[in-house]
Structure formats: structure tokens, C-alpha cells
mmCIF file of C-alpha atoms in Angstrom:
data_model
loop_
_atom_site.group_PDB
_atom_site.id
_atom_site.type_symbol
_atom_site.label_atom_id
_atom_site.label_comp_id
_atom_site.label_asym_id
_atom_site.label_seq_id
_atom_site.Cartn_x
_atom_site.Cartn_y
_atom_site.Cartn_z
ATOM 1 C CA UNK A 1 101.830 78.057 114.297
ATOM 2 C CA UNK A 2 101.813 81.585 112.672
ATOM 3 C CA UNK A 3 98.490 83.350 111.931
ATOM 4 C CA UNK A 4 97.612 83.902 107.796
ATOM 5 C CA UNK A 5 97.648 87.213 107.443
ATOM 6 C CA UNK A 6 95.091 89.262 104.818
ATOM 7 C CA UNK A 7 98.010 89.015 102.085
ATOM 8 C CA UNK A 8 98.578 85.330 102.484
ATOM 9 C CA UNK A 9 95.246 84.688 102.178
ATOM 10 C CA UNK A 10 94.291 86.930 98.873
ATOM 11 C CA UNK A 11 98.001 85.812 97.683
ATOM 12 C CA UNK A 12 96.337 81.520 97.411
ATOM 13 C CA UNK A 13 93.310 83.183 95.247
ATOM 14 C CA UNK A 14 93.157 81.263 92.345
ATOM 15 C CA UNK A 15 92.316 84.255 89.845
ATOM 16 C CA UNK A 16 95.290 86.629 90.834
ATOM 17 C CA UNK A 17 95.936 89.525 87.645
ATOM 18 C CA UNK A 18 98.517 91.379 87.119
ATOM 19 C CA UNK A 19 98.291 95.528 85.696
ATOM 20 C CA UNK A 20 100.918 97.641 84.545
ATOM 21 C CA UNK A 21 101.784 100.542 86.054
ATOM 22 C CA UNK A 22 99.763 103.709 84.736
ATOM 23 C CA UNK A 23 97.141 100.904 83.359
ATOM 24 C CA UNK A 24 93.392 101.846 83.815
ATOM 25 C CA UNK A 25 91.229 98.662 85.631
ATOM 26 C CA UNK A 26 88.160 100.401 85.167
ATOM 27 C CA UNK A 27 86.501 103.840 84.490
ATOM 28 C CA UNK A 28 83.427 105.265 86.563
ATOM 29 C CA UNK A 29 80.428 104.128 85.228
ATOM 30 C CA UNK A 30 81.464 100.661 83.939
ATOM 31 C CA UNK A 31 79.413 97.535 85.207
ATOM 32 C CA UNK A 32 80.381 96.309 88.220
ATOM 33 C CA UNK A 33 81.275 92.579 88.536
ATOM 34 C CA UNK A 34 84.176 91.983 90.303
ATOM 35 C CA UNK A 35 85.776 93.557 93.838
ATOM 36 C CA UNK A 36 89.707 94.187 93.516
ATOM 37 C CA UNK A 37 92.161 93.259 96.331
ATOM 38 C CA UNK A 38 95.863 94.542 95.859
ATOM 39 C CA UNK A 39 98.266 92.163 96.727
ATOM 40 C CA UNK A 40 101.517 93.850 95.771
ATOM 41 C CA UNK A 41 102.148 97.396 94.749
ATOM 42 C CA UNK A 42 99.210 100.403 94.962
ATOM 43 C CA UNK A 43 95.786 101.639 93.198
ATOM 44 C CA UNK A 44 95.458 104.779 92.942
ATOM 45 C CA UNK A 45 91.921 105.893 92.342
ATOM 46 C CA UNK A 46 90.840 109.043 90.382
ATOM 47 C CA UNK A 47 88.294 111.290 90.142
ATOM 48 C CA UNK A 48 88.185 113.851 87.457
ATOM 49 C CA UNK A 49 91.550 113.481 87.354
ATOM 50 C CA UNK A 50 92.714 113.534 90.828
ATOM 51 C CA UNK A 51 94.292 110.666 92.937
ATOM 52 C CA UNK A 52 91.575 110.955 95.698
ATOM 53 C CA UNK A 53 92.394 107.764 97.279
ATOM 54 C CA UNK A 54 95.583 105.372 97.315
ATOM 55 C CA UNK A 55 94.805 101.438 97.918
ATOM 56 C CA UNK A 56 97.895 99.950 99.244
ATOM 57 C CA UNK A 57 98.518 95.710 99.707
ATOM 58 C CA UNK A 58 95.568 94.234 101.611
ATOM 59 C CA UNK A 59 93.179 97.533 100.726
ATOM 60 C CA UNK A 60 90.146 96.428 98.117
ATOM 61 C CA UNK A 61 88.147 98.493 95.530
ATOM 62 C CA UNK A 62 85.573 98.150 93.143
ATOM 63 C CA UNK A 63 83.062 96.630 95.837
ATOM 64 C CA UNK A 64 80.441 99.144 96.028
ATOM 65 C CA UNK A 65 79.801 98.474 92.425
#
């Protein structure tokens, strides 16, 4: 039997979303409810304008809301 790896396991979540490329999730300051786990693809997060971190598949965000 193969071991689940982090992917497989976010990829069964029931409440997967989809964001274009170049499209905003949310801006500093907003509330925080939810924590972000990228399944496919890569987050880039900004500060002032600067990429000063890149979340890559199996990476989360938005948890130290």
C-alpha cells in the first residue's frame, strides 16, 4: 500500500477553489477566516509590492491570521 502524500490528502478536501493567475486572495489587513493550502500551481505573497515569499503545492498561507 502507498503512503497519501500532503497533496492527496488536501486534493479529497471538499471546498477546493480555484484563482486565476495574477488574481489577489486577500490583501493585508483583511479578516482572517480561512488558512490556504496550494494544491496545484504557486502563491506568491507580496509586501509593498514585492514577492517576498513563493508558496509552492503542499505550502499553506493565510494561517497566522
Amino acid at each position: 500500500m502507498t503512503a497519501m502524500t500532503t497533496l492527496d490528502i488536501l486534493r479529497r478536501e471538499p471546498d477546493l477553489r480555484s484563482f486565476k493567475q495574477g488574481e489577489t486572495i486577500f490583501n493585508e489587513g483583511d479578516p482572517a477566516d480561512s488558512m490556504y493550502a496550494v494544491v496545484e500551481g504557486s502563491v506568491d505573497i507580496r509586501l509593498n509590492g514585492s514577492v517576498i515569499e513563493q508558496i509552492v503545492p503542499g505550502g499553506v498561507f493565510g494561517e497566522m491570521g
